[in-house]
Tab-separated table of C-alpha atoms in Angstrom:
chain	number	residue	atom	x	y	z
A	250	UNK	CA	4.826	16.894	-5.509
A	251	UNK	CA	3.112	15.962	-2.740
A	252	UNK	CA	5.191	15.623	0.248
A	253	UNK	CA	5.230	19.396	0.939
A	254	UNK	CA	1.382	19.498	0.202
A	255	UNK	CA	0.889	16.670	3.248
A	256	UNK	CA	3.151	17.988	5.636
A	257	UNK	CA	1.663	19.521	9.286
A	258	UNK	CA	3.025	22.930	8.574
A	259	UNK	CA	1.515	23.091	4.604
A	260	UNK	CA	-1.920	22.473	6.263
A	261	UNK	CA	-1.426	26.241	8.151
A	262	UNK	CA	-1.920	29.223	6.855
A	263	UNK	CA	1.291	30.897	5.932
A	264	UNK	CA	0.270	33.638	8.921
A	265	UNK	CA	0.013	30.708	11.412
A	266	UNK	CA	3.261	28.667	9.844
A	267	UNK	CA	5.616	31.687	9.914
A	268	UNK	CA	4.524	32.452	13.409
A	269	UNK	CA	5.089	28.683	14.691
A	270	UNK	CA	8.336	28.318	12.501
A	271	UNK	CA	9.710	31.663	14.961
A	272	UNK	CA	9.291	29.394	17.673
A	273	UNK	CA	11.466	27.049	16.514
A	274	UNK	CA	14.748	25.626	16.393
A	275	UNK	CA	16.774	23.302	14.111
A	276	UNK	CA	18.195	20.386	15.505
A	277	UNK	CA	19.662	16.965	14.719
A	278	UNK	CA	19.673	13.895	16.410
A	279	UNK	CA	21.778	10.268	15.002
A	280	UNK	CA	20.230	6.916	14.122
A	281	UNK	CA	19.509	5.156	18.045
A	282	UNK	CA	18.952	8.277	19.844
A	283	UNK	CA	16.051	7.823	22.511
A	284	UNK	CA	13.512	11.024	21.975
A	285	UNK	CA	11.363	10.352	24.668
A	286	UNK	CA	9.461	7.604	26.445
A	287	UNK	CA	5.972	6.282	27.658
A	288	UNK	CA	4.740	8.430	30.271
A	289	UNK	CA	7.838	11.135	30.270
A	290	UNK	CA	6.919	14.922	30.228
A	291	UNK	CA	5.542	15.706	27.090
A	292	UNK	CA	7.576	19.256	26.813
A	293	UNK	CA	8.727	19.774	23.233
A	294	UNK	CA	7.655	18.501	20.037
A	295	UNK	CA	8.965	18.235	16.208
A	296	UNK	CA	8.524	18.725	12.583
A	297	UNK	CA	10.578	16.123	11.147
A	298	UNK	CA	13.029	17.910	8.048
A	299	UNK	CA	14.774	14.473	6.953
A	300	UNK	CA	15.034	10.889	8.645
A	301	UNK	CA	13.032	8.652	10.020
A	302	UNK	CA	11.408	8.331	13.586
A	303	UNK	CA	9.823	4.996	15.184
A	304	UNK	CA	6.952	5.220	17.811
A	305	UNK	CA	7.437	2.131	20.151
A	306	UNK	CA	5.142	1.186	23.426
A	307	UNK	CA	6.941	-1.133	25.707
A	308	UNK	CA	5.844	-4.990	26.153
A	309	UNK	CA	6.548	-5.998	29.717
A	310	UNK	CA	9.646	-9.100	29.390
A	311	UNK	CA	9.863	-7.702	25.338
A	312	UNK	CA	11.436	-5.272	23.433
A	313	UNK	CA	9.354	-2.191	22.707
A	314	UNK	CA	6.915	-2.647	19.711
A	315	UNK	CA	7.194	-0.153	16.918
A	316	UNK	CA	3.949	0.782	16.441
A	317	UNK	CA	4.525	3.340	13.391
A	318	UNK	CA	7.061	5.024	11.465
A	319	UNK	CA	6.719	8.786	10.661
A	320	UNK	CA	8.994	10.458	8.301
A	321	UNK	CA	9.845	13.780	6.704
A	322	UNK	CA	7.354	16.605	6.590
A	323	UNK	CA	5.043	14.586	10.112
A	324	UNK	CA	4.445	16.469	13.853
A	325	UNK	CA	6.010	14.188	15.623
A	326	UNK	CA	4.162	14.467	18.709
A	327	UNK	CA	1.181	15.221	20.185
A	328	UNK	CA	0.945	14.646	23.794
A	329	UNK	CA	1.791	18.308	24.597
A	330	UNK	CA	-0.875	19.654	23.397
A	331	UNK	CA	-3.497	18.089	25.868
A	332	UNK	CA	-3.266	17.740	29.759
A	333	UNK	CA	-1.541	15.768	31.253
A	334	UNK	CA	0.991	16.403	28.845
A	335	UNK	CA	2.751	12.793	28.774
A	336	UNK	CA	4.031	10.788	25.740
A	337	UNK	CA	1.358	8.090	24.985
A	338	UNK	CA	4.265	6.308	23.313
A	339	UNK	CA	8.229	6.144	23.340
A	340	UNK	CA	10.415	7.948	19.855
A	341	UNK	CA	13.893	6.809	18.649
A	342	UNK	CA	15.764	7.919	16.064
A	343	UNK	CA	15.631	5.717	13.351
A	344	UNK	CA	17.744	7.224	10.933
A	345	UNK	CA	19.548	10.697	10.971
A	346	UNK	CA	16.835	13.202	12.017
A	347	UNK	CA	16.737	16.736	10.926
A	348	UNK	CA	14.098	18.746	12.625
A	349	UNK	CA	12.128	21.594	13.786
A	350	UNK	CA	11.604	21.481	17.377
A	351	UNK	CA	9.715	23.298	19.310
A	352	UNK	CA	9.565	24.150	22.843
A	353	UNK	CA	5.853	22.839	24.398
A	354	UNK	CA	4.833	25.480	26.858
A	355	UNK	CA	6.113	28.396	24.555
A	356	UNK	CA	3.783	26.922	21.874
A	357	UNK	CA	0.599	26.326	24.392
A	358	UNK	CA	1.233	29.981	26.107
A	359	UNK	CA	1.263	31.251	22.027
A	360	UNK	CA	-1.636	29.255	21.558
A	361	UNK	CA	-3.841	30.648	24.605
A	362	UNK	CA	-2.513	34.470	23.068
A	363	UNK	CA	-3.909	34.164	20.096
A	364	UNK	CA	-7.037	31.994	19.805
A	365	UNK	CA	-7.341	31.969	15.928
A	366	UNK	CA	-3.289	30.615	16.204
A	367	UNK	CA	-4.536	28.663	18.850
A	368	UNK	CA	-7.260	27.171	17.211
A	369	UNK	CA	-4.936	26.426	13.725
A	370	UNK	CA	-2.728	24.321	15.580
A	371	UNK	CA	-5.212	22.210	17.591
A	372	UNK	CA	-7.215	21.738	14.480
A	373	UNK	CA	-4.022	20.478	12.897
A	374	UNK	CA	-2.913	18.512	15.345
A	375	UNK	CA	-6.435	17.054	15.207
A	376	UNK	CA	-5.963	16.516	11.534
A	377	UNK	CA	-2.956	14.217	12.338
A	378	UNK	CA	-4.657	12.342	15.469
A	379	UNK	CA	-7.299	11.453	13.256
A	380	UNK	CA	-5.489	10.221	10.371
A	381	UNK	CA	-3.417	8.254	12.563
A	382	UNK	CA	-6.574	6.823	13.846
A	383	UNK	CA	-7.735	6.058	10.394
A	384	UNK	CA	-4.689	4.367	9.658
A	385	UNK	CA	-4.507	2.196	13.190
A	386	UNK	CA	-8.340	1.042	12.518
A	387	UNK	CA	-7.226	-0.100	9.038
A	388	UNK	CA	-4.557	-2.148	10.458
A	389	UNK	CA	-6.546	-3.649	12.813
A	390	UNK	CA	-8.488	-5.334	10.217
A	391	UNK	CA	-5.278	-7.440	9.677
A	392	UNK	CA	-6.097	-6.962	6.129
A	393	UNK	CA	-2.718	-8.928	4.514
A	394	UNK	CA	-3.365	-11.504	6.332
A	395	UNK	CA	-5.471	-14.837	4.933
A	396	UNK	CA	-8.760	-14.167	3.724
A	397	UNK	CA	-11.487	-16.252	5.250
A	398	UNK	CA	-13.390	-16.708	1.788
A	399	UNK	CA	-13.224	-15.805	-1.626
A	400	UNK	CA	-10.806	-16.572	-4.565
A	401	UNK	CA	-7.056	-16.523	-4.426
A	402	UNK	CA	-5.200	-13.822	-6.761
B	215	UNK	CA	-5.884	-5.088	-27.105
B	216	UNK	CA	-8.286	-7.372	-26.130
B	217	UNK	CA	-7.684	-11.262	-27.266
B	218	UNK	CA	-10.468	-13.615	-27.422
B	219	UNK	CA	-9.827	-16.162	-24.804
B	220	UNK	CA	-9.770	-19.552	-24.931
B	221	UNK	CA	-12.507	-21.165	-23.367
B	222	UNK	CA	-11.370	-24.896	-23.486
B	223	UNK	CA	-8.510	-25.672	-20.576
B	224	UNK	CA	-5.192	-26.562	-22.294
B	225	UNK	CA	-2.648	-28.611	-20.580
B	226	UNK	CA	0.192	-26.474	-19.074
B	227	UNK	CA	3.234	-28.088	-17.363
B	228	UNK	CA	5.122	-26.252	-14.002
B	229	UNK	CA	8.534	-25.468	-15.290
B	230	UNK	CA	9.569	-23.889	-12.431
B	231	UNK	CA	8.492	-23.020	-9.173
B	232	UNK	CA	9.697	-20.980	-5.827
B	233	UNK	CA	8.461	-20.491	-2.522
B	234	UNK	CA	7.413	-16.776	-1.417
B	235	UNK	CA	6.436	-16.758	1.753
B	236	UNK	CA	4.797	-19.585	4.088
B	237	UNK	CA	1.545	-19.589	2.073
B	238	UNK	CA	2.432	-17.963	-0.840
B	239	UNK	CA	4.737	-19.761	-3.768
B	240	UNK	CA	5.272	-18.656	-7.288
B	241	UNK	CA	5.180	-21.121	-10.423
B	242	UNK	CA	6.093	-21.044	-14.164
B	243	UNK	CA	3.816	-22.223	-16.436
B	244	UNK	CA	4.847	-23.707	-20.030
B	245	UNK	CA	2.204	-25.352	-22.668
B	246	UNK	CA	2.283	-28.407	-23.305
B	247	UNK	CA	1.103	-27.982	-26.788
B	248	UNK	CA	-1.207	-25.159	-28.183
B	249	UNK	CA	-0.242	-21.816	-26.270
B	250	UNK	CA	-3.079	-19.472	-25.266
B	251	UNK	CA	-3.352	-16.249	-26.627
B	252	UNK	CA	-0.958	-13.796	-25.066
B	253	UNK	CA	-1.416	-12.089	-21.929
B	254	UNK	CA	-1.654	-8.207	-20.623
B	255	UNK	CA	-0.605	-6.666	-17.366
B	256	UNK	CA	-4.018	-7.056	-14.878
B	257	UNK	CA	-5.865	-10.004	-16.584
B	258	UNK	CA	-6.370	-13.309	-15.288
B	259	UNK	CA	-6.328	-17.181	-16.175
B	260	UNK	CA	-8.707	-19.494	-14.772
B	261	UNK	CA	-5.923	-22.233	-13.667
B	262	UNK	CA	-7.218	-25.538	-13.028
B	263	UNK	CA	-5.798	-28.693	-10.568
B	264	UNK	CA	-6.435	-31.796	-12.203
B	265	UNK	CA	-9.640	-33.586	-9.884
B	266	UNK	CA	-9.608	-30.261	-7.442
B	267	UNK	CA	-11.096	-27.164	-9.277
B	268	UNK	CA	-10.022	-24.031	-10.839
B	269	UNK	CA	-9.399	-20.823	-9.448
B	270	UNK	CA	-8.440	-17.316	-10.814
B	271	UNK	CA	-5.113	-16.623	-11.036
B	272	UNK	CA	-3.657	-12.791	-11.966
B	273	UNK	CA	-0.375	-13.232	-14.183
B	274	UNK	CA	2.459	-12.143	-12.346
B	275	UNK	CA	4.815	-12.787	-15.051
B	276	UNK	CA	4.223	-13.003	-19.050
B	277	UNK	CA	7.460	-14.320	-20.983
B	278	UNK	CA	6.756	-15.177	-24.399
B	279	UNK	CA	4.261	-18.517	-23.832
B	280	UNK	CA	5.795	-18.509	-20.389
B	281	UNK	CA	3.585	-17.857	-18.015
B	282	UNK	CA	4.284	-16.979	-14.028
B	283	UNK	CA	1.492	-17.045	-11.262
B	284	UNK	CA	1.786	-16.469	-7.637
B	285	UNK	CA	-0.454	-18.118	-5.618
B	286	UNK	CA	-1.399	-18.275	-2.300
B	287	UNK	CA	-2.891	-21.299	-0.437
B	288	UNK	CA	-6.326	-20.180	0.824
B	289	UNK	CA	-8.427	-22.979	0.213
B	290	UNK	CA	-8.182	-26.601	-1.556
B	291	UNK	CA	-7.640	-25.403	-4.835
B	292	UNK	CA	-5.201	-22.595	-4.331
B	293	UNK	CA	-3.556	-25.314	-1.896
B	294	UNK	CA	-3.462	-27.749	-4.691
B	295	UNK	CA	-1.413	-25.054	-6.720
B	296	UNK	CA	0.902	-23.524	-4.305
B	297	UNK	CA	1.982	-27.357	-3.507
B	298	UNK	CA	2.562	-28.192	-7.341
B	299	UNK	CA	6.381	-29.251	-8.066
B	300	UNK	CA	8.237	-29.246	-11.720
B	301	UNK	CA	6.531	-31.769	-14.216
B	302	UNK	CA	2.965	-31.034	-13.180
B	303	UNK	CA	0.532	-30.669	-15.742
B	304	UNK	CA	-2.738	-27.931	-14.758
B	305	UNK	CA	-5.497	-26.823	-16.984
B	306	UNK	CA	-5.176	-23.333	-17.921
B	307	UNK	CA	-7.984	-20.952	-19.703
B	308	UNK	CA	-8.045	-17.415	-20.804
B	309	UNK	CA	-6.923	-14.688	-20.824
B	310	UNK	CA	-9.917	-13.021	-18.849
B	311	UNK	CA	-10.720	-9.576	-18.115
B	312	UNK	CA	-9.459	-6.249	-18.542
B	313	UNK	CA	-6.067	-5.360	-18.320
B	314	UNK	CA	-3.755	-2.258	-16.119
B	315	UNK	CA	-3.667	0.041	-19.856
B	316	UNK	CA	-0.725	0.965	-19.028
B	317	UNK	CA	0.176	2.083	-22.751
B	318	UNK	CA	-2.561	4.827	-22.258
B	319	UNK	CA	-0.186	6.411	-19.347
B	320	UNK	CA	2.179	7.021	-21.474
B	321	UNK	CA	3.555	10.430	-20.381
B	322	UNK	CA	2.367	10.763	-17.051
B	323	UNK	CA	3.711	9.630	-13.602
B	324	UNK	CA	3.259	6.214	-12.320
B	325	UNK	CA	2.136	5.581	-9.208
B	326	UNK	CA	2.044	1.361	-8.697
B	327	UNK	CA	0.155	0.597	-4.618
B	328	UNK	CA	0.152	-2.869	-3.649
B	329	UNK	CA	-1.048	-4.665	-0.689
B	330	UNK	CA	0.200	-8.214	0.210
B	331	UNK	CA	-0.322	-10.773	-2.813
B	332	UNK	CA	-1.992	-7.614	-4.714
B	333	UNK	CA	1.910	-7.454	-5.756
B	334	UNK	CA	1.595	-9.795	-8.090
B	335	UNK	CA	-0.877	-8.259	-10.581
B	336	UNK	CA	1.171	-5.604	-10.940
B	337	UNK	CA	4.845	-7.277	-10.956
B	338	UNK	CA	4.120	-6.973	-14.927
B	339	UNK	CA	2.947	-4.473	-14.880
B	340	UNK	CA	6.399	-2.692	-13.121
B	341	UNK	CA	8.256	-4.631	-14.940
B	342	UNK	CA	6.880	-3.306	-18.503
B	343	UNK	CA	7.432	0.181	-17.061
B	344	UNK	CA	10.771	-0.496	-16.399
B	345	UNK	CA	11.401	-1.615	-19.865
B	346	UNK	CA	10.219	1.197	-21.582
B	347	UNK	CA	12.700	4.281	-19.892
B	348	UNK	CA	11.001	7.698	-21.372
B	349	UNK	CA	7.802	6.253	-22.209
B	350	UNK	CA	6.330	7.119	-18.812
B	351	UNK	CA	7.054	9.755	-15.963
B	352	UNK	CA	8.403	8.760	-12.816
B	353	UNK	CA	7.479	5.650	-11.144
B	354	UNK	CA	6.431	4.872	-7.784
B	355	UNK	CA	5.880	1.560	-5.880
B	356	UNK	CA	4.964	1.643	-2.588
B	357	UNK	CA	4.154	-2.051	-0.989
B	358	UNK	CA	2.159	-2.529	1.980
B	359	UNK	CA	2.804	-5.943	3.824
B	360	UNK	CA	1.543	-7.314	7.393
B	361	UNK	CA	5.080	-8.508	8.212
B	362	UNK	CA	8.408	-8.693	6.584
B	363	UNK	CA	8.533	-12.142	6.054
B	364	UNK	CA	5.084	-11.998	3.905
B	365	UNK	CA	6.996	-9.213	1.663
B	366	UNK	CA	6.623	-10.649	-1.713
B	367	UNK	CA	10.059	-10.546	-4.290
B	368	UNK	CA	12.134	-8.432	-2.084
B	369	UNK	CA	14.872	-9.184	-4.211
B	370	UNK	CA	12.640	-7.268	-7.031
B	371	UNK	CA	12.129	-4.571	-5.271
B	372	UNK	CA	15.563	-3.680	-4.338
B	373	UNK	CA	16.402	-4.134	-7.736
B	374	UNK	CA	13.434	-1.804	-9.095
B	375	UNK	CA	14.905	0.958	-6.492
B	376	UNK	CA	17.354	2.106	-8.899
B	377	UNK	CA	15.325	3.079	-11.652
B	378	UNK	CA	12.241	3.411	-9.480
B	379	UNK	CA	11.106	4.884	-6.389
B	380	UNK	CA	10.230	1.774	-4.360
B	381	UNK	CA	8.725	2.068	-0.476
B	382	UNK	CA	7.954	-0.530	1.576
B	383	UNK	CA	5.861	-0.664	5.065
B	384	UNK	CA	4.662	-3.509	7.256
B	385	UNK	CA	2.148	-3.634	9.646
B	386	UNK	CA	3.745	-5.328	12.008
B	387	UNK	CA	7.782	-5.113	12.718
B	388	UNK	CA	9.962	-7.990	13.956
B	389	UNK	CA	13.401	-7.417	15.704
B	390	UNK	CA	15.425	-7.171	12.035
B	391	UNK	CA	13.254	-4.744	10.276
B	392	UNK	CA	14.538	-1.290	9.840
B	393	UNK	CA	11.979	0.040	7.402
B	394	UNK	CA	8.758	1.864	7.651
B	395	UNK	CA	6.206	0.207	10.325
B	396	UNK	CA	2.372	1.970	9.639
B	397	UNK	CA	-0.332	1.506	6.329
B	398	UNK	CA	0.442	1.477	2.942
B	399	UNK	CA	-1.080	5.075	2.032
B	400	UNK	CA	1.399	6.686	4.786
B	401	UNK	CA	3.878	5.652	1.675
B	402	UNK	CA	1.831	8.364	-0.340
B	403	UNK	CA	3.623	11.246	1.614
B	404	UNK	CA	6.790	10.235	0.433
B	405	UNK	CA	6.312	9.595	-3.531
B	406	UNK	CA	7.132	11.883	-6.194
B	407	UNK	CA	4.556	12.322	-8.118
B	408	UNK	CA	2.294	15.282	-10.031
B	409	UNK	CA	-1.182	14.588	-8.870
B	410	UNK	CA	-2.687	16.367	-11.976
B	411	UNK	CA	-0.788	14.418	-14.366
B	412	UNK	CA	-0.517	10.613	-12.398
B	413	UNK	CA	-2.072	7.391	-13.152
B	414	UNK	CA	-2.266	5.442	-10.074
B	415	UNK	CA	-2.279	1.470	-10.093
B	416	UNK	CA	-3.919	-0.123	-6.940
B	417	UNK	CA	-4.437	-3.791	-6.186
B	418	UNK	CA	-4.712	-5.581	-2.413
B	419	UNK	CA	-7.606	-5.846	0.256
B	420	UNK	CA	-10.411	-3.881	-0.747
B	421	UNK	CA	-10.281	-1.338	2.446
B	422	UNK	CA	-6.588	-0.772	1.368
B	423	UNK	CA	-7.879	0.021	-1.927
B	424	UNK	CA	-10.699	2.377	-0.705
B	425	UNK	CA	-8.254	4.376	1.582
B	426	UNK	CA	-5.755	4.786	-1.198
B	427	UNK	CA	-7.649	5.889	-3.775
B	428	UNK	CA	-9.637	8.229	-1.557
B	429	UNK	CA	-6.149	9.166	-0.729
B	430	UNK	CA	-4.890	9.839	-4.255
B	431	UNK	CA	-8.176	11.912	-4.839
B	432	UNK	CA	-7.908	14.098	-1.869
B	433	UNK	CA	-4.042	15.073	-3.145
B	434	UNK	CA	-5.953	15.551	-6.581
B	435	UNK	CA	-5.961	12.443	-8.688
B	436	UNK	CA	-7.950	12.398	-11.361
B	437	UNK	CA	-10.712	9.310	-9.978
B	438	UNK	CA	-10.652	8.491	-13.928
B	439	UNK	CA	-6.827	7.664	-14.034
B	440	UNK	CA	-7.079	5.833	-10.721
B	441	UNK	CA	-7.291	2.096	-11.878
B	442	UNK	CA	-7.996	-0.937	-9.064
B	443	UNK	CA	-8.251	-4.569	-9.259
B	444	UNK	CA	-10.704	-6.166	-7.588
B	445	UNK	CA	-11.737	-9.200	-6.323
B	446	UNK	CA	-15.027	-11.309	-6.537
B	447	UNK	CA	-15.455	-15.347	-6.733
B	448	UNK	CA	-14.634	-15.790	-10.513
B	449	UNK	CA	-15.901	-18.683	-12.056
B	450	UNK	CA	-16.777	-18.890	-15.584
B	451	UNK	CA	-14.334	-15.917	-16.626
B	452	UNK	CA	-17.393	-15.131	-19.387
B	453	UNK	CA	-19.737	-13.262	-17.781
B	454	UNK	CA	-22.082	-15.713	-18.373
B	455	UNK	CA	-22.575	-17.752	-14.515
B	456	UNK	CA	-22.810	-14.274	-12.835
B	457	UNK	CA	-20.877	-15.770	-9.384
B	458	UNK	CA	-18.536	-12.180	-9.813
B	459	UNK	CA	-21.060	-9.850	-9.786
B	460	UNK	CA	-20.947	-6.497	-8.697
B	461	UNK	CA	-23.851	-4.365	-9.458
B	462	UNK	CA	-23.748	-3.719	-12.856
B	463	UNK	CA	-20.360	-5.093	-13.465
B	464	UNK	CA	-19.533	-8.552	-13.653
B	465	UNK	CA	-15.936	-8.740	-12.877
B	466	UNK	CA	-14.144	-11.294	-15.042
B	467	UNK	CA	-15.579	-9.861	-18.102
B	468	UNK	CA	-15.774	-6.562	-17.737
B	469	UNK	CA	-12.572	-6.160	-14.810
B	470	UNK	CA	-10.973	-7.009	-12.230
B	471	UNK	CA	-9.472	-3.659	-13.539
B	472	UNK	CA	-11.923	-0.749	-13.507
B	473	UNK	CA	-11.238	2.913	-13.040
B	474	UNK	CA	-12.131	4.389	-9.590
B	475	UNK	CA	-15.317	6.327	-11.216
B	476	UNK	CA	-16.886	2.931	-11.325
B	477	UNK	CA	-15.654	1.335	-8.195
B	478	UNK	CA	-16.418	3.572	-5.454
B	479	UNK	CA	-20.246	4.010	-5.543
B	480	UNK	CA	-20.070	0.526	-5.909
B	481	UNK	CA	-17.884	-0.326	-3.072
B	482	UNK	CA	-19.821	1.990	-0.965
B	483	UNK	CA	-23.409	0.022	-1.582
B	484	UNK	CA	-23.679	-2.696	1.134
B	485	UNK	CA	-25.509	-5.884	0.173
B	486	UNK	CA	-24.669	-5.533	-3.722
């Protein structure tokens, strides 16, 4: 399969994962709940278990824009991990959310412990910054949208 | 099996016909007289409006002599045809070009990645997995649309969902959608499939199909059993006027279906 095979914590080393999976804890949030917002302290993060999360930025005189959807197996979050620590974007539940989450500064003070844990994480986190790049660049090419040229399917 | 196409257009008539999305209608195609040869999954028919031109078109539906096309308005032509109505008569040629093999997957999971209209291609494709329960492993279809409004047969797909694992994501969310907002290949973590033992179908804009497949490869995809359709200005659907040319290929004869061992260095080479 290949859900487990993409997921944040299958990318660590089973060292690494079983030491970040002792800092967690299981909770479960229904469809609507508000995670966090733009600009909030950035103090805990999650591994999503099951459910659906959407990533919204608010529009000034419009509902918030979902930006992305991340699902089961995805950090949800990042902002913690780098100063100033504030949510780049707002969460809400999108559909009954089990998770792993994890309390920020307990992570960053394990981190700054142990630099080869350290250095796992922020390389994984990296891993999902840049893929989410990737994926935003791809989008911006509005690539569904009409072609200018060339022959229609 | 390939069928020697016919060269000459013969006269189809629009026996039916249903708007998609704003640009984007599908219509049924019955001959007149003298049927063409029959159709696979992935080829193409050179459709022609009578005083306008001909285009490609992929069959999104084969039904005995029936044939379905979906086609979206992007220039005169393709206008001409999306704005067709019941009792039309077009010029149709072919078939052209290779087809999805599907057959030759027999046994192994299915993995079906479509982008906008690239949908339609594989619609048959689906559907003549769907029809043969066993034959295949299991089946994926992940769609990638900008918005939900542009999704093409959602009907379909919520009908493939129960014999199917069907995904859908948009780029771009209104107030009513509650599905999955973000690319197409995001889908990817969320499919069941075996890498080692998964033929992957892929049709839509060609960066969609270059992130997939390098996707599917990365999880461990075999690059042979990867299969894309791609797009070029098709003209003569012989090989012969060379207008779908790309490097060594020329597309209507020898795709638009080629394996991803053939496509990438090619899709990689600027100016080809």
């Amino acid at each position: 399969m290949t859900t487990a095979a993409s997921g944040f914590l299958a990318a660590l080393a089973p060292a690494h994962r079983a030491r970040l999976l002792g800092l967690a804890r299981e909770v479960s949030f229904p469809a609507g709940v508000r995670l966090f917002e733009e600009d909030g302290a950035a103090d805990r993060f999650w591994i999503v278990r099951s459910g659906s999360v959407a990533l919204d930025i608010h529009v000034p005189g419009r509902r918030g824009a979902v930006v992305e959807t991340l699902g089961e197996g995805e950090l949800l979050g990042w902002s913690w991990l780098f100063e100033p620590y504030r949510w780049h974007l707002g969460a809400q539940v999108r559909s009954a959310l089990l998770a792993a989450e994890f309390d920020a500064p307990r992570v960053r003070a394990a981190c700054a412990d142990d630099p080869a844990f350290g250095l796992a994480i922020t390389h994984g986190a990296a891993r999902v910054i840049a893929r989410r790049l990737k994926a935003t660049r791809t989008r911006l090419l509005d690539l569904y949208g009409p072609p200018d040229t060339g022959a229609a399917r | 099996m390939m069928t020697t196409p016919s060269l000459v257009p013969l006269p189809y008539r629009v026996v039916a016909r249903r708007d998609d999305t704003a640009d984007t209608a599908t219509i049924a195609l019955e001959p007149v007289g003298t049927a063409l040869p029959p159709f696979a999954p992935g080829q193409f028919a050179m459709v022609y409006a009578f005083g306008v031109g001909d285009v490609p078109l992929s069959v999104c539906g084969i039904d005995g002599n029936r044939l379905t096309h979906s086609v979206r308005a992007v220039g005169a032509i393709s206008g001409a045809l999306r704005a067709l109505r019941p009792g039309a008569t077009v010029g149709v040629r072919g078939p052209f070009g290779t087809d999805w093999g599907l057959p030759g997957a027999a046994g192994s999971d299915l993995l079906v990645v479509a982008g906008g209209i690239g949908l339609a291609p594989l619609r048959p494709l689906v559907l003549a997995a769907l029809a043969a329960p066993g034959r295949y492993g299991r089946l994926n279809v992940l769609v990638g649309a900008r918005e939900p409004r542009e999704l093409l047969y959602p009907a379909e797909l919520t009908a493939w969902n129960a014999a199917a694992r069907v995904l859908t994501t948009v780029d771009r969310a209104d107030d009513r959608w509650q599905g999955d907002v973000g690319v197409v290949t995001t889908l990817l973590d969320r499919a069941v499939f075996e890498p080692r033992t998964t033929t992957a179908f892929v049709c839509g804009p060609e960066p969609m199909i270059r992130a997939t497949a390098d996707d599917l490869v990365q999880r461990g995809v075999e690059p042979e059993r990867i299969r894309v359709s791609l797009e070029r200005t098709m003209h003569c659907g012989t090989g012969h006027c060379g207008h779908c040319q790309l490097g060594p290929l020329l597309l209507c004869r020898d795709g638009p279906v080629v394996s991803w061992t053939r496509a990438r260095p090619l899709l990689l080479v600027r100016e080809l």
